[in-house]
XYZ file of C-alpha atoms in Angstrom:
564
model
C -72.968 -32.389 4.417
C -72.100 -35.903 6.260
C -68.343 -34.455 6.291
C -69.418 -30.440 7.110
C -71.377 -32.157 10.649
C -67.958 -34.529 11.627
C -65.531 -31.539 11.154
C -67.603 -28.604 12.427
C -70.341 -29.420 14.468
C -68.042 -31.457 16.711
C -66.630 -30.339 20.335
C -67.873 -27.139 22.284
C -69.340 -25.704 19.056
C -71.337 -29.127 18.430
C -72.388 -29.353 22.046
C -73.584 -26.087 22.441
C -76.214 -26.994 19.891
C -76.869 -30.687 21.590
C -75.135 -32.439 18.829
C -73.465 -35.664 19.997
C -69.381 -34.854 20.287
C -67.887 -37.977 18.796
C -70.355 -37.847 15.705
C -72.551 -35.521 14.787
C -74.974 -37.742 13.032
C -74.975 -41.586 14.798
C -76.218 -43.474 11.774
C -77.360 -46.581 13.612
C -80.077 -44.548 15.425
C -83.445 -44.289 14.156
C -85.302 -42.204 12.055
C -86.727 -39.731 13.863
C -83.887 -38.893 15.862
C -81.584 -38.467 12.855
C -84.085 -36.070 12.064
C -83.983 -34.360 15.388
C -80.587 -33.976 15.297
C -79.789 -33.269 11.247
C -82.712 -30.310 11.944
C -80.182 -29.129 15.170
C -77.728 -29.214 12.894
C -79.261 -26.963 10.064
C -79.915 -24.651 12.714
C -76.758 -24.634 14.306
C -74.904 -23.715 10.808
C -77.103 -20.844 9.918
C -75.936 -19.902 13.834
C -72.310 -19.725 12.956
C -73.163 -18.013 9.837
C -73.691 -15.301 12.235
C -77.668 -15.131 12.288
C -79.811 -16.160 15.563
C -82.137 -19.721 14.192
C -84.853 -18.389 16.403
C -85.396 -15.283 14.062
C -85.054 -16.636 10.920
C -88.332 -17.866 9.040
C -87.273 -21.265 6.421
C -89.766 -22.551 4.226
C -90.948 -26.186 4.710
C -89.299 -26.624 0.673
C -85.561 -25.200 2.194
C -86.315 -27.303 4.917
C -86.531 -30.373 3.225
C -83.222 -29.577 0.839
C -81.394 -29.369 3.497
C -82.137 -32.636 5.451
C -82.324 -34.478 1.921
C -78.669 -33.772 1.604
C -78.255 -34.477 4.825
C -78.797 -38.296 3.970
C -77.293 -38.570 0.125
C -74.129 -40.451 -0.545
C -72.070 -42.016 -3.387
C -71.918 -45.476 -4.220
C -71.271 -48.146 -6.707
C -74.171 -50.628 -8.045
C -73.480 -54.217 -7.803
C -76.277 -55.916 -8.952
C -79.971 -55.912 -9.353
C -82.664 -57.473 -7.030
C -85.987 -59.146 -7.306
C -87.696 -56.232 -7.544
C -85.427 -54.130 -9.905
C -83.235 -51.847 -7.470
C -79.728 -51.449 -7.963
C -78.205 -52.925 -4.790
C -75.024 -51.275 -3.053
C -72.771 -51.229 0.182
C -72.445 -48.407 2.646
C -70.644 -48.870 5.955
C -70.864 -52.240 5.462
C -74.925 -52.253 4.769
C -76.942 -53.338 2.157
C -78.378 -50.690 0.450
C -81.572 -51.075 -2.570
C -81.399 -48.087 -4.585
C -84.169 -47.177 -6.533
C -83.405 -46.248 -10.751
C -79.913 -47.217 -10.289
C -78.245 -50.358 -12.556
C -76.102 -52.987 -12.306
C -72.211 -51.103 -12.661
C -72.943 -47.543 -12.465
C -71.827 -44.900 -9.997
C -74.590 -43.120 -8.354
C -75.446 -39.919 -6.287
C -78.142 -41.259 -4.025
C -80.655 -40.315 -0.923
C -81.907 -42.134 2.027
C -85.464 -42.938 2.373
C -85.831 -45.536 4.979
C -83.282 -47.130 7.414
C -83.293 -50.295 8.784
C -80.826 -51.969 11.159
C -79.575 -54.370 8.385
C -80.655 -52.519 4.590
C -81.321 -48.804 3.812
C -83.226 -48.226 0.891
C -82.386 -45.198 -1.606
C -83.131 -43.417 -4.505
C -81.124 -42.197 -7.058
C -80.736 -38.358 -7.535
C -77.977 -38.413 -10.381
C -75.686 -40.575 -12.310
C -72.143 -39.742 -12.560
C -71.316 -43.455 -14.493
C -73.682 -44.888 -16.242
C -74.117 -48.203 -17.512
C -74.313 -48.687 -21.476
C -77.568 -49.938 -21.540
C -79.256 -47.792 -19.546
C -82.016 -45.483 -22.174
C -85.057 -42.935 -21.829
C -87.788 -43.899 -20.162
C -90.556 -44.274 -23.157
C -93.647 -43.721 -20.699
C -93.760 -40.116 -19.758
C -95.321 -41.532 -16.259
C -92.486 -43.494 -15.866
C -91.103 -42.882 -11.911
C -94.702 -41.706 -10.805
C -96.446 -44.911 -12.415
C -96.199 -47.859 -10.086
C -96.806 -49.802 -13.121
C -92.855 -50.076 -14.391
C -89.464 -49.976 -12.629
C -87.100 -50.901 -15.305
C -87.487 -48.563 -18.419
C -84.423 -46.496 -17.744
C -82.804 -50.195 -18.914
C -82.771 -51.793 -22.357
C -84.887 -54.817 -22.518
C -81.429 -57.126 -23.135
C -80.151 -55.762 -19.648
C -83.890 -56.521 -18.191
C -83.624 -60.237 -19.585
C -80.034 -60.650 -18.191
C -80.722 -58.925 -14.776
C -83.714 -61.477 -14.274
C -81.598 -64.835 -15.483
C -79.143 -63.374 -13.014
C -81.924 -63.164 -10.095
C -82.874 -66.494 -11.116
C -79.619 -68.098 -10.952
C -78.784 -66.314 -7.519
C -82.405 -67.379 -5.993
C -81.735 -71.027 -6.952
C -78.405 -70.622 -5.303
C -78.974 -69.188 -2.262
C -82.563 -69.907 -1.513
C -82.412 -73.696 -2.597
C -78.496 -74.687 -2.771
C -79.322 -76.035 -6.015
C -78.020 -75.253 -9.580
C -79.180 -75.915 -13.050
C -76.751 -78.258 -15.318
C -77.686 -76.487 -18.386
C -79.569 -72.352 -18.979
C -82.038 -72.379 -21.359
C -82.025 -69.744 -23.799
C -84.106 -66.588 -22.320
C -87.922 -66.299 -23.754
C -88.258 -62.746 -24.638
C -90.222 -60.716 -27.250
C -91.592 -57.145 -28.258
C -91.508 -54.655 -25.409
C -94.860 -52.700 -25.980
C -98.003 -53.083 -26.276
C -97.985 -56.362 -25.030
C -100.293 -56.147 -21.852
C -103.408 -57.624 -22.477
C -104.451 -57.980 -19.068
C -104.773 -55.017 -17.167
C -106.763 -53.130 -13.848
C -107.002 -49.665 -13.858
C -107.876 -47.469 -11.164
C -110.687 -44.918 -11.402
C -110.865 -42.200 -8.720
C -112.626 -38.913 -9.151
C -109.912 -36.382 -7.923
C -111.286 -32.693 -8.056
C -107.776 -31.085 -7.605
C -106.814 -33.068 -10.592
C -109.725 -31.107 -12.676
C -112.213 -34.834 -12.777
C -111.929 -38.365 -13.571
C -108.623 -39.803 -13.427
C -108.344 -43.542 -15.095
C -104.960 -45.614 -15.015
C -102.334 -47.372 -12.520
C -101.518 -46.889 -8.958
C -98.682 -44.080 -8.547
C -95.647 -45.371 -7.325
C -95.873 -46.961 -3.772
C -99.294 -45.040 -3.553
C -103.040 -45.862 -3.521
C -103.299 -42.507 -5.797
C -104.060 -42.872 -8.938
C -101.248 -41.804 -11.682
C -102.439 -38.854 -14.135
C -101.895 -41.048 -16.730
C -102.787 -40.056 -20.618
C -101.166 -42.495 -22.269
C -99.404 -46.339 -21.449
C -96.940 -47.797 -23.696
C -97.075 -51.171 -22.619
C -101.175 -51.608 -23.280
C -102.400 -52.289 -26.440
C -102.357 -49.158 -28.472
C -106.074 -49.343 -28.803
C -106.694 -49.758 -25.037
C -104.124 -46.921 -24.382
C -105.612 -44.885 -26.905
C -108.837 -44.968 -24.883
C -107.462 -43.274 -21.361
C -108.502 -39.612 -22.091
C -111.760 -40.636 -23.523
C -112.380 -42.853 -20.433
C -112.163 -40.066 -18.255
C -114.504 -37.947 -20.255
C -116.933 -41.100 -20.768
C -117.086 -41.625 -16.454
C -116.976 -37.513 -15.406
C -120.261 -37.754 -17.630
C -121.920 -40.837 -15.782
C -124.375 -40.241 -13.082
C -122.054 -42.946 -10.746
C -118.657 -41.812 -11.411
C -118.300 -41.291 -7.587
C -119.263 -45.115 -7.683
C -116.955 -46.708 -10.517
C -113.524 -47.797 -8.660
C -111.915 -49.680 -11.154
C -111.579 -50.998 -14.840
C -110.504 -54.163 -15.752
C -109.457 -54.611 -19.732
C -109.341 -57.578 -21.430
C -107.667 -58.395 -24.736
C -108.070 -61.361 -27.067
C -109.470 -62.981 -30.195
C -113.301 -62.757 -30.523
C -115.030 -65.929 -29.769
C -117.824 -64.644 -32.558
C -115.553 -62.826 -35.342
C -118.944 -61.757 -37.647
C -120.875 -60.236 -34.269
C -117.580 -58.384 -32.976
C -117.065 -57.035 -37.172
C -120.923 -56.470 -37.321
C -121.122 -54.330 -33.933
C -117.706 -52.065 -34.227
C -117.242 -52.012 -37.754
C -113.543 -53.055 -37.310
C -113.234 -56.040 -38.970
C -109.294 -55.365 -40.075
C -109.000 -55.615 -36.407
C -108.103 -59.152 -35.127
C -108.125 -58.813 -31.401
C -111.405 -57.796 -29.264
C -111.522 -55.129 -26.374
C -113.321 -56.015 -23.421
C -113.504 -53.301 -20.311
C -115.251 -55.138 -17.373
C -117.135 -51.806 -14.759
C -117.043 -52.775 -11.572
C -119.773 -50.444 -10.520
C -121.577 -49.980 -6.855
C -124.937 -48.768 -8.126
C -126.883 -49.493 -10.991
C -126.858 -47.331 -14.492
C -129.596 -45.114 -15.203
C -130.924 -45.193 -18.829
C -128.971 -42.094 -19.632
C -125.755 -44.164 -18.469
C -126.340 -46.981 -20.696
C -126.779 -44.799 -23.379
C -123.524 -43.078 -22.906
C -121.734 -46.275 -22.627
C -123.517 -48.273 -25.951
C -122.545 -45.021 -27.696
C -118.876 -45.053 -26.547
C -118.770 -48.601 -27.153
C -120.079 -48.343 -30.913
C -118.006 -45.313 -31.610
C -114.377 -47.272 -30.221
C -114.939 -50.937 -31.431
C -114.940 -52.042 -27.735
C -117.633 -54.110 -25.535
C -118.079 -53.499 -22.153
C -118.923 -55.804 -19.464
C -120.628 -54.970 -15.994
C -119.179 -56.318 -12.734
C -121.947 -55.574 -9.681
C -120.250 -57.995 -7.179
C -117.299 -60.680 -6.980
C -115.759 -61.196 -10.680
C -118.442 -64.514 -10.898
C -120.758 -61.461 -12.087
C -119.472 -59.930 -14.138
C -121.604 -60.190 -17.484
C -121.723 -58.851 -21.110
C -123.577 -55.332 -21.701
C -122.610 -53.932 -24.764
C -122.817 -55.783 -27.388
C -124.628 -58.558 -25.110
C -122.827 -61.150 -27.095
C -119.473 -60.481 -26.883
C -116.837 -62.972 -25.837
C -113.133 -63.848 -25.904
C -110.908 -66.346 -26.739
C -107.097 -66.998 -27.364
C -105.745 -69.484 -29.840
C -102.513 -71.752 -29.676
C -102.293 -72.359 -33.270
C -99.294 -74.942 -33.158
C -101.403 -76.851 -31.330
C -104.458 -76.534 -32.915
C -106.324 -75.009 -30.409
C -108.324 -72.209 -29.120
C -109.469 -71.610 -25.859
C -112.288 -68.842 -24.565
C -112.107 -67.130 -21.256
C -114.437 -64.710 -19.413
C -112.754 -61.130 -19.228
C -112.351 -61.789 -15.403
C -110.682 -65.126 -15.679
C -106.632 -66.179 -14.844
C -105.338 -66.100 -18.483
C -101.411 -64.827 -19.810
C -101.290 -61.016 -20.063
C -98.739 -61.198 -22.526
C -100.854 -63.775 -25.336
C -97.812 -63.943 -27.615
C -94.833 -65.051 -25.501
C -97.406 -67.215 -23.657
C -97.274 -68.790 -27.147
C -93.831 -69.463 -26.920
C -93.746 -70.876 -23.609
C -96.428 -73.841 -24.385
C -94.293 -74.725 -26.931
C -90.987 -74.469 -24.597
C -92.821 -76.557 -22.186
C -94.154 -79.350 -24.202
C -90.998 -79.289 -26.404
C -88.930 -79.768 -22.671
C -91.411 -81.871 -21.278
C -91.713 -84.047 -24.759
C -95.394 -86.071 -24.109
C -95.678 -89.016 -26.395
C -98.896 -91.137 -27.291
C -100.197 -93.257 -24.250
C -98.233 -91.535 -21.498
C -100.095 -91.083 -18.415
C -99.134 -86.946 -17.511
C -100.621 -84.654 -14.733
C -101.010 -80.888 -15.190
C -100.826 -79.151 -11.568
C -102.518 -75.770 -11.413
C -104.128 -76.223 -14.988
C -106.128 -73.521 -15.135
C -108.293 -72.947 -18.510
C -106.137 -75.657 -19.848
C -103.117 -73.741 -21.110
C -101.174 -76.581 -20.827
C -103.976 -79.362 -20.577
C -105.262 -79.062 -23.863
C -101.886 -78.817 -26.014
C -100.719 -82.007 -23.835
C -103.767 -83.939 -24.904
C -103.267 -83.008 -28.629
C -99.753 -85.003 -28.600
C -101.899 -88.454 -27.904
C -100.941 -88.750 -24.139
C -103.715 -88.994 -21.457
C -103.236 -86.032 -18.979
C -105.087 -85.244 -16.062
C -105.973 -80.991 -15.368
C -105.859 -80.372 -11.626
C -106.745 -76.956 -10.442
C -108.436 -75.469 -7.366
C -111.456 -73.482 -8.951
C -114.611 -74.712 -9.496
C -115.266 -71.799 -12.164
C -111.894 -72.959 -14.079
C -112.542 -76.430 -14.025
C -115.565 -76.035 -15.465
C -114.130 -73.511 -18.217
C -111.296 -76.157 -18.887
C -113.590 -79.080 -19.321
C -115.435 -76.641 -21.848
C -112.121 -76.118 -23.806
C -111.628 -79.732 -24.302
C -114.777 -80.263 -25.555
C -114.598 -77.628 -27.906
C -111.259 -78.751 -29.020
C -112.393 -82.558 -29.176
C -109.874 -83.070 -26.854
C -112.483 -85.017 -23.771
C -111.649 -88.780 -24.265
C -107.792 -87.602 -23.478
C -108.785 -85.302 -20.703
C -109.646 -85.296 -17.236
C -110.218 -82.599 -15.138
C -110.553 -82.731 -11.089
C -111.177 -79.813 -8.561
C -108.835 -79.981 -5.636
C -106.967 -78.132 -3.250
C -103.178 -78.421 -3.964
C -102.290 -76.397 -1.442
C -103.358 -79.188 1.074
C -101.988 -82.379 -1.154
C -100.240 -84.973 0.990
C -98.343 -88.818 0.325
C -102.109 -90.169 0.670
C -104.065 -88.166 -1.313
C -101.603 -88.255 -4.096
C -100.998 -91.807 -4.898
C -104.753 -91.235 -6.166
C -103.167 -89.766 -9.272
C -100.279 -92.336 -9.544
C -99.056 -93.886 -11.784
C -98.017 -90.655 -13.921
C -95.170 -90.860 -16.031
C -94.892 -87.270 -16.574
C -95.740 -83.606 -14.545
C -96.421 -80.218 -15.183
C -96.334 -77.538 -12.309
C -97.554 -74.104 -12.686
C -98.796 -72.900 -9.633
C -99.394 -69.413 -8.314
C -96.969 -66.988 -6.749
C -97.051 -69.101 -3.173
C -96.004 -72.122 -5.123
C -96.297 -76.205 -4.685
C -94.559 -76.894 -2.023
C -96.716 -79.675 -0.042
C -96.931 -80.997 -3.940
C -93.355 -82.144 -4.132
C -93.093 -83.081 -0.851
C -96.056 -85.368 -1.399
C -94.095 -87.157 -5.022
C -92.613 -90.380 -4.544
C -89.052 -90.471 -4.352
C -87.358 -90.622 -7.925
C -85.078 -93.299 -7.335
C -87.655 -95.616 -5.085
C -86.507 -98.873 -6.792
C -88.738 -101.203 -4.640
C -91.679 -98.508 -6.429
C -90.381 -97.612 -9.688
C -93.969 -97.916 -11.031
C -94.662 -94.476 -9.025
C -92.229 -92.631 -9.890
C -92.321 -89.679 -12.009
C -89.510 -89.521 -14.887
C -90.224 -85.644 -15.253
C -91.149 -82.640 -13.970
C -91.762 -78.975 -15.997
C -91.599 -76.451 -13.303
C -93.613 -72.814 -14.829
C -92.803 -70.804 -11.781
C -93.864 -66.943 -11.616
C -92.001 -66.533 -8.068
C -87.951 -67.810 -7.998
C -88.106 -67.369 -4.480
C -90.913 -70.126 -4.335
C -89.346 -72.415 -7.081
C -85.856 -72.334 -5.800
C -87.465 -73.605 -2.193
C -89.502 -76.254 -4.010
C -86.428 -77.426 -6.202
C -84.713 -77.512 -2.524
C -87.137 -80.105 -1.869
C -87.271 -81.840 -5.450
C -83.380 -82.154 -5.839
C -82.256 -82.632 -1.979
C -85.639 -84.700 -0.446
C -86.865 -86.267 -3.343
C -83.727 -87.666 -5.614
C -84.286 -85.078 -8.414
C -81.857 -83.604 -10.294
C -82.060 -79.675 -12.058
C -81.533 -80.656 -15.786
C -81.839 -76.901 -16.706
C -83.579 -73.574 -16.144
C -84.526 -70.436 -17.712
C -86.411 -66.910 -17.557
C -89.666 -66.145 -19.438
C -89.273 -62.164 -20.376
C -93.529 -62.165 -19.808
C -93.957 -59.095 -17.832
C -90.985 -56.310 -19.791
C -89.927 -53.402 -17.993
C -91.069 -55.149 -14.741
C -89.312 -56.999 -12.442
C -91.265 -59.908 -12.158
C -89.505 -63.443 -13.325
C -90.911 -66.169 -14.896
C -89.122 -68.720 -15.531
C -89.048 -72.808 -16.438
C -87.319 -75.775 -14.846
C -86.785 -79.284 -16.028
C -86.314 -82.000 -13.280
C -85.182 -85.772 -14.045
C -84.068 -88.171 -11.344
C -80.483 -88.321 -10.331
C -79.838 -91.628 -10.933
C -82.388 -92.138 -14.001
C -84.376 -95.264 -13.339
C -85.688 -95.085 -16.838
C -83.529 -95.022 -20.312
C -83.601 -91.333 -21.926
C -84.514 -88.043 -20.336
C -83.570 -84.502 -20.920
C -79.823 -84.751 -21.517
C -80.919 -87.423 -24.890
C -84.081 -87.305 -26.153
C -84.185 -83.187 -25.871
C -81.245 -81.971 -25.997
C -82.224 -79.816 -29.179
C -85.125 -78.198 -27.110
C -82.267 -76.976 -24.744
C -79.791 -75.636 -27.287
C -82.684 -74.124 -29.642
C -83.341 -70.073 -29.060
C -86.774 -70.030 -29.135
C -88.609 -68.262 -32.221
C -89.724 -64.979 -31.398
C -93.223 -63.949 -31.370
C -94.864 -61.456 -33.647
C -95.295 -58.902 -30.704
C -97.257 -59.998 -15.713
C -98.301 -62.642 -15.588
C -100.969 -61.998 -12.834
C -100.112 -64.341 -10.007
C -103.997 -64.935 -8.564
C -104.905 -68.637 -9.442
C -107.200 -69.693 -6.702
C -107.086 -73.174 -5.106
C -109.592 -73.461 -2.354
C -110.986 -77.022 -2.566
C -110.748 -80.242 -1.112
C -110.007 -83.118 -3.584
């Protein structure tokens, strides 16, 4: 089409129709008058076909066909970037094409221009790469819950290392000495952690329950999800039935599920009947009016009759509260460890319980705590990391920015007998500086896992590594969790560049499959090591070691938003 407007649409014959002479179709102009022109042009050929536009009728669908092509091209994938698109070159652009991979040769259309990027979508694949499959998910493409199941879950891992290693690059002109072997595990069934969308849609025949379409605020008509629990997906269809029947369905936005271990194992076998079951279902309702009796009813029924509890959220997720049975809880254990942890349905944990597994043990193996050592965990959370650190015999401070997880941690320990090693304080990392932290000081050892934004003003607060005239304050290593490489390659920027650490090694944490999202782990050590040891001795093997795999997103949303 690009080629039919050059060669015949130029001259008197292109003019006549107001099509620019020395291209028909200027590429650096915007939008809307590409359309103007590409819709001149559709009427101009049906013209020399011999038929007058103005009496011809076209369909909105024709229409469309005809402009789509207008924009399509051909082009070669080089890569893959942060968010999964196969990126190409045109005319010297960057363009992101959607459902393309890294090395195959694509038939492609425009969807939005920009004066430096174009973003696309493939329409077919005339190469394709080796590993690219079928999509399991028969939502996959409308879903916005997925963007890489058209790719084999060794391609996924690979593409991600590859976005890691490219963001420490270019973002933070920093490399890692060493890769750690990629974390990675079973592809399905491993969200545990989910919110679903519930929107009465009358076109759609009632209730719809599942993810976000695609770049939408619609909800996908979804009737089955590989990647939740089979139980959980099991329950979509019966969901929809359960809400069409409530008296609020109008007034029931959203779902959030919950997976674990039961906190009570007889009560959760007692009330379900599923005792061969070892994880507990918790749906939390966020609902906008209160039940009526009939309601409740419905849901103790649905609740008995699918082994699942359900919880009742009226406000922010602080209220969110048991309903049916009224004593269910949850909990997830770290059995290397020796210990277990419980969480409210609507509090931060892993969503994928069994690789999180893996990368406690990654971390403490990397960051190797020994009895007596003075450590700090940044962002600690429930205590994911807290609580395993404390079992090794080293004193470690939890810092984290919610009251409500504080509170929850200090819990854990207890329940663990883990207090007289920890200590938990509320502050607001976001806002730590070189005064407040010295507070903390001396720590021999830190853990960072902060949220998607990620701890900047932390390292620029730590005192320099090779401070000899301070060598009491400084810190001999740092385990970097990061869930953004964007944010950790800017913060190892700082770390290697401001603060005299060196990037010992790096890896990717396969946590959210067929996503795009990266987690990954860093190891920091000082440049010039002040102290005898460190990574490159006394845990080497940690490096080397491929990680055992588990037997099967990590939501980004910690909050931090008090003063110390």
């Amino acid at each position: 089409m690009r080629t039919f407007f050059t060669r015949h649409l130029q001259g008197e014959r292109g003019e006549k129709y107001g099509v620019p002479s020395q291209e028909c179709l200027h590429w650096d102009q915007s939008d809307s008058e590409i359309l103007h022109h590409a819709r001149i042009v559709l009427f101009a050929a049906i013209s020399l076909a011999g038929k007058t536009p103005g009496t011809i009728r076209l369909s909105c669908q024709f229409q469309r066909r005809v402009l789509r092509r207008a924009f399509m091209f051909t082009a070669t994938i080089e890569s893959l970037d942060q968010e999964g698109r196969g990126i190409a070159r045109l005319d010297g652009k960057t363009v992101f094409v959607e459902g393309a991979l890294p090395g195959e040769t694509v038939v492609a259309h425009i969807l939005k221009r920009k004066p430096s990027w174009e973003l696309a979508r493939a329409e077919r694949v005339l190469t394709a790469n080796p590993d690219r499959v079928t999509p399991r998910c028969p939502n996959f493409g409308v879903c916005g819950g997925c963007s890489l199941q058209h790719a084999t879950p060794a391609l996924q891992v690979a593409a991600k290392q590859r976005v890691l290693e490219d963001a420490l690059q270019r973002l933070g002109n920093v490399r890692a000495a060493q890769l750690l072997p990629p974390i990675h595990g079973p592809a399905w069934g491993y969200r545990y952690r989910a919110r679903l969308s519930v929107r009465h849609v009358l076109k759609k025949g009632g209730v719809l329950v599942g993810f976000h379409e695609r770049k939408s605020s619609y909800v996908a008509d979804m009737r089955e999800c590989p990647v939740l629990p089979p139980t959980v997906s099991a329950l979509l269809l019966p969901l929809r039935e359960l809400i069409e029947s409530l008296s609020i369905r109008d007034r029931l936005p959203q779902i959030e599920v919950a997976v674990g271990e039961p906190l009570h194992p007889s009560s959760q076998a007692t009330a379900n009947g599923l005792a061969h079951d070892p994880l507990a279902y918790v749906l939390v309702l966020r609902i906008l009016e209160a039940l009526s009796s009939s309601d409740e009813a419905l849901l103790r029924a649905f609740a008995d009759r699918h082994g699942i509890a359900f919880w009742l959220q009226t406000g922010g997720p602080d209220t969110a509260h048991p309903f049916h049975p009224p004593d269910s809880a949850l909990m997830y254990s770290l059995p290397e460890f020796a210990v277990s942890l419980p969480f409210a349905p609507t509090e931060f944990t892993q969503v994928n319980h069994d690789i999180n597994r893996v990368l406690v043990r990654r971390a403490l193996a990397l960051l190797d705590p020994q009895p007596g050592e003075r450590i700090a965990d940044f962002f600690c959370g429930l205590g994911n990391f807290t609580l395993p650190i404390a079992r090794s015999g080293a004193h470690v401070t939890g810092i984290e920015g919610s009251p409500a997880l504080v509170r929850r941690a200090e819990q854990g320990a207890q329940r663990n007998g883990l207090m007289e090693r920890c200590t938990f304080l509320c502050a607001n990392l976001f806002e730590t500086t070189q005064t407040t932290l010295p507070l903390l000081l001396p720590l021999d050892k830190i853990l960072i896992d902060p949220p998607r934004e990620g701890a900047v003003e932390l390292v620029k607060a730590l005192p320099h590594a090779n401070d000899a005239s301070n060598k009491s304050a400084a810190v001999r290593r740092i385990v970097y969790v990061s869930c953004n490489p964007a944010t950790l390659a800017r913060d190892a920027a700082v770390l290697v560049h401001e603060r005299g650490y060196a990037l010992r090694a790096a890896g990717v944490v396969n946590m959210f499959p067929h996503t795009a999202h990266v987690e990954s782990i860093a190891v920091f050590e000082p440049d010039t090591p002040l102290f005898p040891g460190g990574v490159g001795e006394e845990g080497e093997k940690h490096l080397s070691a491929p990680p055992r795999e588990p037997s099967s997103p990590r939501c980004c949303n910690k909050k931090s938003g008090l003063l110390p």
